[in-house]
Coordinates of N, CA, C and O in Angstrom, one line a residue:
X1 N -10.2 14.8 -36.0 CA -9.5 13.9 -36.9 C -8.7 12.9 -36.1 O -7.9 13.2 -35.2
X2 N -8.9 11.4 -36.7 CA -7.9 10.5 -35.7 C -7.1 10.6 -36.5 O -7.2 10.8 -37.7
X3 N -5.7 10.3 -35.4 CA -4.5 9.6 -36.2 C -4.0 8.2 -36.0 O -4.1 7.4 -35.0
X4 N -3.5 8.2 -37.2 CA -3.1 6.8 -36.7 C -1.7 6.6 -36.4 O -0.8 7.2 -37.0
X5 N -1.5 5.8 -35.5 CA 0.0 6.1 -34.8 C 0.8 4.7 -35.8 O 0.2 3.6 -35.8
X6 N 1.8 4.9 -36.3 CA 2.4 3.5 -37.3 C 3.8 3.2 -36.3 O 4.2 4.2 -35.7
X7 N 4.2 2.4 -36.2 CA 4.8 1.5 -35.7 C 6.5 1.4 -36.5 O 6.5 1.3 -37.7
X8 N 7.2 1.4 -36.1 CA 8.2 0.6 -37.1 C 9.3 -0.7 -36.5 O 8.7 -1.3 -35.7
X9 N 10.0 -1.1 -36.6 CA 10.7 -2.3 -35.9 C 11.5 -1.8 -35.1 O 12.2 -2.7 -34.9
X10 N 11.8 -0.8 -34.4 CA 12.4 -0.1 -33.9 C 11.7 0.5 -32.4 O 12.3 0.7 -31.4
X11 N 10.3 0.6 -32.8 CA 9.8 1.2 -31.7 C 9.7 -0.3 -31.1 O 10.2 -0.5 -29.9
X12 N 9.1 -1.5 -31.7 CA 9.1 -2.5 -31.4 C 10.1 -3.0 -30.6 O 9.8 -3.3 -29.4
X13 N 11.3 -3.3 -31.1 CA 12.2 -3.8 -30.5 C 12.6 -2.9 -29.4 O 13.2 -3.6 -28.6
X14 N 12.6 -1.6 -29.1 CA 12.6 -0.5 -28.4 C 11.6 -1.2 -26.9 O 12.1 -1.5 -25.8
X15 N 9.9 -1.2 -27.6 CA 9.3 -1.8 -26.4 C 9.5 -3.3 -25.2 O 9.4 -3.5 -24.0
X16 N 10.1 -4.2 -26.5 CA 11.0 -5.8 -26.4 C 11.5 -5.8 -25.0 O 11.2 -6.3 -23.9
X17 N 13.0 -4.2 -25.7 CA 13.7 -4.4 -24.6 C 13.0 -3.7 -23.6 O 13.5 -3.9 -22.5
X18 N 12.3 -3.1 -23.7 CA 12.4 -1.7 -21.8 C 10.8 -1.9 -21.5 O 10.4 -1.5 -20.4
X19 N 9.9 -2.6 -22.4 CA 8.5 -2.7 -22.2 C 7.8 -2.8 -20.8 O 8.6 -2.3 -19.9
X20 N 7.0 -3.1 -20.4 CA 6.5 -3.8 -19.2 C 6.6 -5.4 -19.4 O 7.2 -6.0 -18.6
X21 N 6.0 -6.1 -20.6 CA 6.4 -7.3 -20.4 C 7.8 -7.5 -19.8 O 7.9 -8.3 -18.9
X22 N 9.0 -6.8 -20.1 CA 10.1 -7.4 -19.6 C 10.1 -7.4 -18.2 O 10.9 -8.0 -17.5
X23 N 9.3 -6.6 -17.8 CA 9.5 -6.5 -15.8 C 9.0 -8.1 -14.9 O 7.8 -8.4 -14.6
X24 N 9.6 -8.5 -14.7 CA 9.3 -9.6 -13.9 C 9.2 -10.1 -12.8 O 8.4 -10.9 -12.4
X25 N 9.9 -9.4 -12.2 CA 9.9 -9.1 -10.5 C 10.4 -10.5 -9.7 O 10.0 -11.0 -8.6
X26 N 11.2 -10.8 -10.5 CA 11.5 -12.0 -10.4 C 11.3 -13.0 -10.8 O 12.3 -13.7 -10.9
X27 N 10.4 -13.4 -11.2 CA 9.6 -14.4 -11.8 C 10.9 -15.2 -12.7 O 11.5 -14.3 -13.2
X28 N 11.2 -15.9 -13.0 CA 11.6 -17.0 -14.1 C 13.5 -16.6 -13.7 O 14.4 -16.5 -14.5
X29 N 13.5 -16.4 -12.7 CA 14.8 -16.2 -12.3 C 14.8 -17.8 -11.5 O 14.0 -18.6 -11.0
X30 N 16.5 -17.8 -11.5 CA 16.6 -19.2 -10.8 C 16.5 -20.4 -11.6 O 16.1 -21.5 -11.3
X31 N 17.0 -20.1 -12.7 CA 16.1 -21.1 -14.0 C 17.4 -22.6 -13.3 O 18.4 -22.4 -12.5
X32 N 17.0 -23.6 -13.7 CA 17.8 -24.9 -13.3 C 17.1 -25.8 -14.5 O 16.0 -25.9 -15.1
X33 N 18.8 -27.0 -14.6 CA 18.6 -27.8 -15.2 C 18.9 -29.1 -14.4 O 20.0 -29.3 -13.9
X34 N 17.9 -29.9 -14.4 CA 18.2 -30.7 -13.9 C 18.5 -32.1 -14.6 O 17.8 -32.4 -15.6
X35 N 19.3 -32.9 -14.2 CA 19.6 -34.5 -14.7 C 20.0 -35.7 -14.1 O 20.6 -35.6 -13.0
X36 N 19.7 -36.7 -14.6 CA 20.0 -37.9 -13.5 C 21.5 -38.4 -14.3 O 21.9 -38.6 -15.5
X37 N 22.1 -38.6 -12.8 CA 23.5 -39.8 -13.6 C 23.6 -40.8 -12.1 O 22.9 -40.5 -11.0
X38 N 24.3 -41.6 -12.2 CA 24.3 -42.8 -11.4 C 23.5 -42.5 -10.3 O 23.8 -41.6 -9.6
X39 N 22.4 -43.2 -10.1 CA 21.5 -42.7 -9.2 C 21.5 -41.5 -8.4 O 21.3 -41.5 -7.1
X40 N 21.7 -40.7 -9.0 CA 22.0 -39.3 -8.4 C 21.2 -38.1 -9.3 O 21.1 -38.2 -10.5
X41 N 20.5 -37.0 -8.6 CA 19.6 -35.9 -9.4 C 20.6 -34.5 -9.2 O 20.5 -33.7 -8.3
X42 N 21.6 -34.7 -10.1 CA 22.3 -33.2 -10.4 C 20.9 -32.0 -10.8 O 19.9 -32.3 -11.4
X43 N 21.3 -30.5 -10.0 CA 20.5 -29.6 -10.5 C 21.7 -28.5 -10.6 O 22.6 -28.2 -9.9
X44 N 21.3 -27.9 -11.5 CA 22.6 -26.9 -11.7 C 21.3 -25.5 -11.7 O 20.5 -25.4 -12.5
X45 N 21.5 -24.6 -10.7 CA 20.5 -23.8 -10.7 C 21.3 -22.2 -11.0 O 22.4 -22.2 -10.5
X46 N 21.1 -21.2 -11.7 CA 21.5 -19.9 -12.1 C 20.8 -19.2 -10.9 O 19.6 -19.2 -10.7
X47 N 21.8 -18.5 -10.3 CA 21.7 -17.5 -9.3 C 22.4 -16.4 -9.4 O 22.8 -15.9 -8.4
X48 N 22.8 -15.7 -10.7 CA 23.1 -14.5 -10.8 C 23.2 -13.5 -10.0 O 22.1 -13.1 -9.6
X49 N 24.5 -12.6 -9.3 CA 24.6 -12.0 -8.8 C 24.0 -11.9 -7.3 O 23.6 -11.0 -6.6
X50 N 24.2 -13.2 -7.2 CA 23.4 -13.3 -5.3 C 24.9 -14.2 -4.5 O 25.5 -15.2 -4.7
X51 N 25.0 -13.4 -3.8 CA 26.3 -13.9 -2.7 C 25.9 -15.4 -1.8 O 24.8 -15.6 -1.3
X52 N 27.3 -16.2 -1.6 CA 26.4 -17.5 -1.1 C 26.1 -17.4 0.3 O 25.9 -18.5 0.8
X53 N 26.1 -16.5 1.0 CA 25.7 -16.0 2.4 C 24.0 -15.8 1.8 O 23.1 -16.3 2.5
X54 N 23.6 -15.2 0.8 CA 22.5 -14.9 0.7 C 21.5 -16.3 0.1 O 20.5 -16.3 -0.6
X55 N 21.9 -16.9 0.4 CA 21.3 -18.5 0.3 C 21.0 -19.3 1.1 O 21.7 -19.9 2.0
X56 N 19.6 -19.5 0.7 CA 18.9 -20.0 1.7 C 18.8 -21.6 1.4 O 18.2 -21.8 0.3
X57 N 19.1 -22.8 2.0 CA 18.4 -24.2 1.4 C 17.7 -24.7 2.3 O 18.3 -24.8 3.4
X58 N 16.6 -25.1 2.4 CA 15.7 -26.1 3.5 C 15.0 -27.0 2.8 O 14.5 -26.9 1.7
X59 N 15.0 -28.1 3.7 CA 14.3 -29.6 3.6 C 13.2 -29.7 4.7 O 13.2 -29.5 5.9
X60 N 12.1 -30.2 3.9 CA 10.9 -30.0 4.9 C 9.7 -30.7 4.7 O 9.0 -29.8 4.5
X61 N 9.1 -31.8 4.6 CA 8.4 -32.8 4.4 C 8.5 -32.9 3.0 O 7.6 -32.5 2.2
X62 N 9.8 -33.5 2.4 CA 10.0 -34.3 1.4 C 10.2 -32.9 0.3 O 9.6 -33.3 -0.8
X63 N 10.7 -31.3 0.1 CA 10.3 -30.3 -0.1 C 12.2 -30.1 0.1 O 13.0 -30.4 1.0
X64 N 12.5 -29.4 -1.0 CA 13.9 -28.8 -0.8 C 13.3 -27.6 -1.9 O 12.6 -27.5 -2.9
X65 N 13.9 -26.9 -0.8 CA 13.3 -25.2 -1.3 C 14.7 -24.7 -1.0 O 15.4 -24.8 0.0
X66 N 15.2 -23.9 -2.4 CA 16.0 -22.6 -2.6 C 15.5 -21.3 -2.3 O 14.4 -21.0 -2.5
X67 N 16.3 -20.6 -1.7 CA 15.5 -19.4 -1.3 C 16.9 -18.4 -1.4 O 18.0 -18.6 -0.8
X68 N 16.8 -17.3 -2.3 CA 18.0 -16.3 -3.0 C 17.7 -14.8 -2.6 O 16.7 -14.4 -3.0
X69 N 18.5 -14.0 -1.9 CA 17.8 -12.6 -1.8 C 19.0 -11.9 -2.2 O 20.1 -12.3 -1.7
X70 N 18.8 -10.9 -3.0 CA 19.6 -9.8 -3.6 C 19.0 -8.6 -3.4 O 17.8 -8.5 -3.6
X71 N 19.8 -7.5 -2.9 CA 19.4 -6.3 -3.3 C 20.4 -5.4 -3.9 O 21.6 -5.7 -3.9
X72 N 19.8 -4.4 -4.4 CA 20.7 -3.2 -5.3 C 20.5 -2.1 -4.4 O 19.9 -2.0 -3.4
X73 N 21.2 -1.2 -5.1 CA 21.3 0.2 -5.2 C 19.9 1.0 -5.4 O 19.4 1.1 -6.6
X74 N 19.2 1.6 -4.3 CA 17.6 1.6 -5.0 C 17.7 3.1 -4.6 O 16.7 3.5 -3.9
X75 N 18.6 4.2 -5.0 CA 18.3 5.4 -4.3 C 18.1 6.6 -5.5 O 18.9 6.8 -6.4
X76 N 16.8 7.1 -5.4 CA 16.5 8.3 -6.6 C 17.3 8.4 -7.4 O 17.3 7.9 -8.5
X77 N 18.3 9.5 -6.7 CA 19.2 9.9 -7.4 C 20.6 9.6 -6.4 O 20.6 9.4 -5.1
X78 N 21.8 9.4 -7.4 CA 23.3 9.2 -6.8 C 24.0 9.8 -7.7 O 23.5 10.5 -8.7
X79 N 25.9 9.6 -7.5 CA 26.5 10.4 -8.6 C 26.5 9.5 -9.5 O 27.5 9.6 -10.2
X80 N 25.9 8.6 -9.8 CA 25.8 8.1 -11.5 C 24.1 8.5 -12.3 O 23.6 8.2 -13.4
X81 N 23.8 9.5 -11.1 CA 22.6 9.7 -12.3 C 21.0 9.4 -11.6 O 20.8 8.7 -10.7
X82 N 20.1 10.0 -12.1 CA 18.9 9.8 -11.4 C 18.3 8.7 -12.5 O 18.2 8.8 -13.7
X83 N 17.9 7.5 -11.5 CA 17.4 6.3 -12.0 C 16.0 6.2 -13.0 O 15.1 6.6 -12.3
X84 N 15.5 5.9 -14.4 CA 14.3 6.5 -15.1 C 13.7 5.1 -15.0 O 12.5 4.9 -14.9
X85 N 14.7 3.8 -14.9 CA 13.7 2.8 -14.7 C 14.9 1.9 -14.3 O 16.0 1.9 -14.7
X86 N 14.2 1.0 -13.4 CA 15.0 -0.2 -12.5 C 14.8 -1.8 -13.3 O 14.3 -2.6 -12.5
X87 N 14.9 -2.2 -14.2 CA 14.7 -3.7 -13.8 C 15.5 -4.5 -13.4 O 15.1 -5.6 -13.2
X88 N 16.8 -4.3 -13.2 CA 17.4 -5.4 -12.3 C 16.4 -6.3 -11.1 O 15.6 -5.5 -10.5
X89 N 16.3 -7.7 -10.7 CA 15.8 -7.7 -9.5 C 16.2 -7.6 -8.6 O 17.3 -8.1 -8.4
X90 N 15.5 -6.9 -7.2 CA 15.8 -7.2 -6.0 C 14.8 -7.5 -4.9 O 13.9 -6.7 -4.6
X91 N 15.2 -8.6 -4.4 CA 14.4 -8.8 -3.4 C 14.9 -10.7 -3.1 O 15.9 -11.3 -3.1
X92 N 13.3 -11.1 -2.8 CA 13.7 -12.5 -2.7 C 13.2 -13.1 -3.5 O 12.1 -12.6 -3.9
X93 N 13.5 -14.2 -4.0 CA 13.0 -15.5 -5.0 C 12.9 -16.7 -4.6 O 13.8 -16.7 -3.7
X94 N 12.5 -17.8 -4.6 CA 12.7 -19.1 -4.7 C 11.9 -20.1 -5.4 O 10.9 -20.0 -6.1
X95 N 12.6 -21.2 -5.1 CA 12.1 -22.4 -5.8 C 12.3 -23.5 -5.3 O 13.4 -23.7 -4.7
X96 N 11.0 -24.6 -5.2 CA 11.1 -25.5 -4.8 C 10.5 -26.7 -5.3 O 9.6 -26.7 -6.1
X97 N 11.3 -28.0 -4.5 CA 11.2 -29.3 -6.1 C 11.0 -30.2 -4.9 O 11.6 -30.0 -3.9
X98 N 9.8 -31.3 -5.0 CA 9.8 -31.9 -4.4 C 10.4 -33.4 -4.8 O 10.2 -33.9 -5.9
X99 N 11.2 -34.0 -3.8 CA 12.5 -34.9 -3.6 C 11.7 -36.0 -2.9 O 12.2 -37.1 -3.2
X100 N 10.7 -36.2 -2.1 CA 10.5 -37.5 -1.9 C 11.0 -37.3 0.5 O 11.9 -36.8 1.2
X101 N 9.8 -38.0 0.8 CA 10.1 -37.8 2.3 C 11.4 -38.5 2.6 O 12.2 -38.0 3.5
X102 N 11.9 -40.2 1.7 CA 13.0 -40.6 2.5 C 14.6 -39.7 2.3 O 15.7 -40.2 2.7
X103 N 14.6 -38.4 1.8 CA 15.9 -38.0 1.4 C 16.0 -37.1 2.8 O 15.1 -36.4 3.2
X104 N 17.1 -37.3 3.3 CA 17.3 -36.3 4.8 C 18.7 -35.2 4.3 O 19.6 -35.1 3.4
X105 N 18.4 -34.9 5.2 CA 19.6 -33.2 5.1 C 21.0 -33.3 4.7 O 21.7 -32.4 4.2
X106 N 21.4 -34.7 5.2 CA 22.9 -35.6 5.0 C 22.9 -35.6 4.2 O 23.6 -34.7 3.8
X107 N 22.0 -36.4 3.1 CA 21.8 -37.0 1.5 C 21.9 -35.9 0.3 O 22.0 -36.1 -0.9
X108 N 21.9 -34.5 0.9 CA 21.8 -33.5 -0.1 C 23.3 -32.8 0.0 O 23.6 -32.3 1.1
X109 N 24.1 -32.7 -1.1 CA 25.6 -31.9 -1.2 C 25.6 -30.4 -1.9 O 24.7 -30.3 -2.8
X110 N 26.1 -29.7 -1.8 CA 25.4 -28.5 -2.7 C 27.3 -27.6 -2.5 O 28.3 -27.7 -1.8
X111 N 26.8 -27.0 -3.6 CA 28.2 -26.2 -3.7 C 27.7 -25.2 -4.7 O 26.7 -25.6 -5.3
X112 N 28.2 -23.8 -4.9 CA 28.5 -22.9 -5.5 C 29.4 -21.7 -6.3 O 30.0 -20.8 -5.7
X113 N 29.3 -22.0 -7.4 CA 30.3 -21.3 -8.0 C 29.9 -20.3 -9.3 O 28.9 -20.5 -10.1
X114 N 30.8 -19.3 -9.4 CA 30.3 -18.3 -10.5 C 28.7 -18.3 -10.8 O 28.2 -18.4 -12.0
X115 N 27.9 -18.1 -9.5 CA 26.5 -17.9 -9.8 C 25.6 -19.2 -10.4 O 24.5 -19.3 -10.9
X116 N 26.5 -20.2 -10.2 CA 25.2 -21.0 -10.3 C 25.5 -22.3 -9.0 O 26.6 -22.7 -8.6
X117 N 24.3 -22.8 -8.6 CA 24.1 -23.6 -7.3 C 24.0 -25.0 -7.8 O 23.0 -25.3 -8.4
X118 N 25.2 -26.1 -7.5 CA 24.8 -27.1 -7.7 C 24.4 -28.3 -6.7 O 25.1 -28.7 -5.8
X119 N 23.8 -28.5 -6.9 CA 23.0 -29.3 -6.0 C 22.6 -31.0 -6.3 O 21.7 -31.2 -7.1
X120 N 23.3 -32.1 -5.8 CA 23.2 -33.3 -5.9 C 22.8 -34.2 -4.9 O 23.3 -34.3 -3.8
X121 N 21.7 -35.0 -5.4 CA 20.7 -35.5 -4.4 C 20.3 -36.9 -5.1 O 20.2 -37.1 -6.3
X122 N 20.3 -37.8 -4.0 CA 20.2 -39.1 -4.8 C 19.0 -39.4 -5.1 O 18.2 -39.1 -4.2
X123 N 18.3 -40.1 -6.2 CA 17.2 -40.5 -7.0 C 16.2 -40.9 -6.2 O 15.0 -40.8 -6.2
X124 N 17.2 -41.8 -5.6 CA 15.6 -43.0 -4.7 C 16.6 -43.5 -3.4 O 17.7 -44.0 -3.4
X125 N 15.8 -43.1 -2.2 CA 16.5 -43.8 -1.3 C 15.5 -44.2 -0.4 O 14.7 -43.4 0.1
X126 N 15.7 -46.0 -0.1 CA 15.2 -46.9 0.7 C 15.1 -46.4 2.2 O 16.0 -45.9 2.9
X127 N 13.7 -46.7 2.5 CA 13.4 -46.1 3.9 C 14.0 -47.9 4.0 O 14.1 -48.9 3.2
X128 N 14.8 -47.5 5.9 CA 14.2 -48.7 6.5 C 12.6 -49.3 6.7 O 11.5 -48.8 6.8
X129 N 13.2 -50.9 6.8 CA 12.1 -51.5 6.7 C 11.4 -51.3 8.2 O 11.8 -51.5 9.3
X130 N 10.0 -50.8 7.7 CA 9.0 -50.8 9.1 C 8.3 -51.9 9.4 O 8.0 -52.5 8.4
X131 N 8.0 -52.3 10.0 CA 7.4 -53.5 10.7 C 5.7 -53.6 10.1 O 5.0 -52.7 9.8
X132 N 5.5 -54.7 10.1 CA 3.6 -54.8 9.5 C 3.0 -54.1 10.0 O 3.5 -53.9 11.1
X133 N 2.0 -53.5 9.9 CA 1.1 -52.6 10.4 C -0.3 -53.3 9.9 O -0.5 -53.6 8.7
X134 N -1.4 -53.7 11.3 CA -2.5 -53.8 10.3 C -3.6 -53.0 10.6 O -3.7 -52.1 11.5
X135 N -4.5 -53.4 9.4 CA -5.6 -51.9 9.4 C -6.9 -52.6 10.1 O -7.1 -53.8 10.1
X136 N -7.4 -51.7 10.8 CA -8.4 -52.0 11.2 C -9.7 -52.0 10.2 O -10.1 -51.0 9.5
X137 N -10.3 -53.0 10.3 CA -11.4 -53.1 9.2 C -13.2 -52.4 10.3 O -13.8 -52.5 11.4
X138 N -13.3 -51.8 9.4 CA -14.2 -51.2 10.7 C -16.2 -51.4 10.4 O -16.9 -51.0 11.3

């Protein structure tokens, strides 16, 4: 004889919170809002619980990449108890926005505070002028 297993909003929201969908492994961490004000690209990025030693920033053919690593407490058992499931993350994350080749390492200001990274970078900046170049018609 089958049964049928019934559901109620409870086991639902039960699954919501502790499910496997919620496991992410990072993924969608790092969330940022970004906006323009006087030729300038404010990004306010969420770094929850990551120390600013543990931040990484690099510029790299026109490429500004965040790079965040956190770890926890990952041991079986301790005196608060043997662990039944972990989702805090830990490990590394990042993200990266591409900014354009003329912006250099100078042009980017960044500061951090209560977990989130702000980061201000100017909109458009004029390469010097290079000299004519012509093409070879072949």
């Amino acid at each position: 004889m089958n049964r049928m297993i019934r559901r109620n909003g409870f086991d639902e929201l039960f699954d919501d919170m502790f499910g496997a969908s919620s496991m992410n492994n990072g993924y969608n961490l790092m969330k940022t809002d970004v906006r323009e004000k006087n030729g300038l690209y404010l990004l306010d990025m969420e770094i929850p619980g990551v120390k600013k030693e543990d931040i990484k920033i690099s510029l790299f053919n026109g490429n500004l990449t965040v790079e965040a690593s956190r770890s926890s407490h990952n041991e079986e058992t301790d005196e608060a108890g043997k662990v039944i499931r972990q989702e805090r993350f830990s490990g590394t994350t990042s993200r990266t926005f591409y900014v354009g080749t003329a912006i250099e390492q100078s042009d980017v200001k960044v500061s951090y505070d209560g977990g989130v990274l702000h980061i201000e970078l100017p909109t458009e900046k004029q390469k010097e002028a290079d000299t004519k170049k012509f093409i070879e018609i072949l």
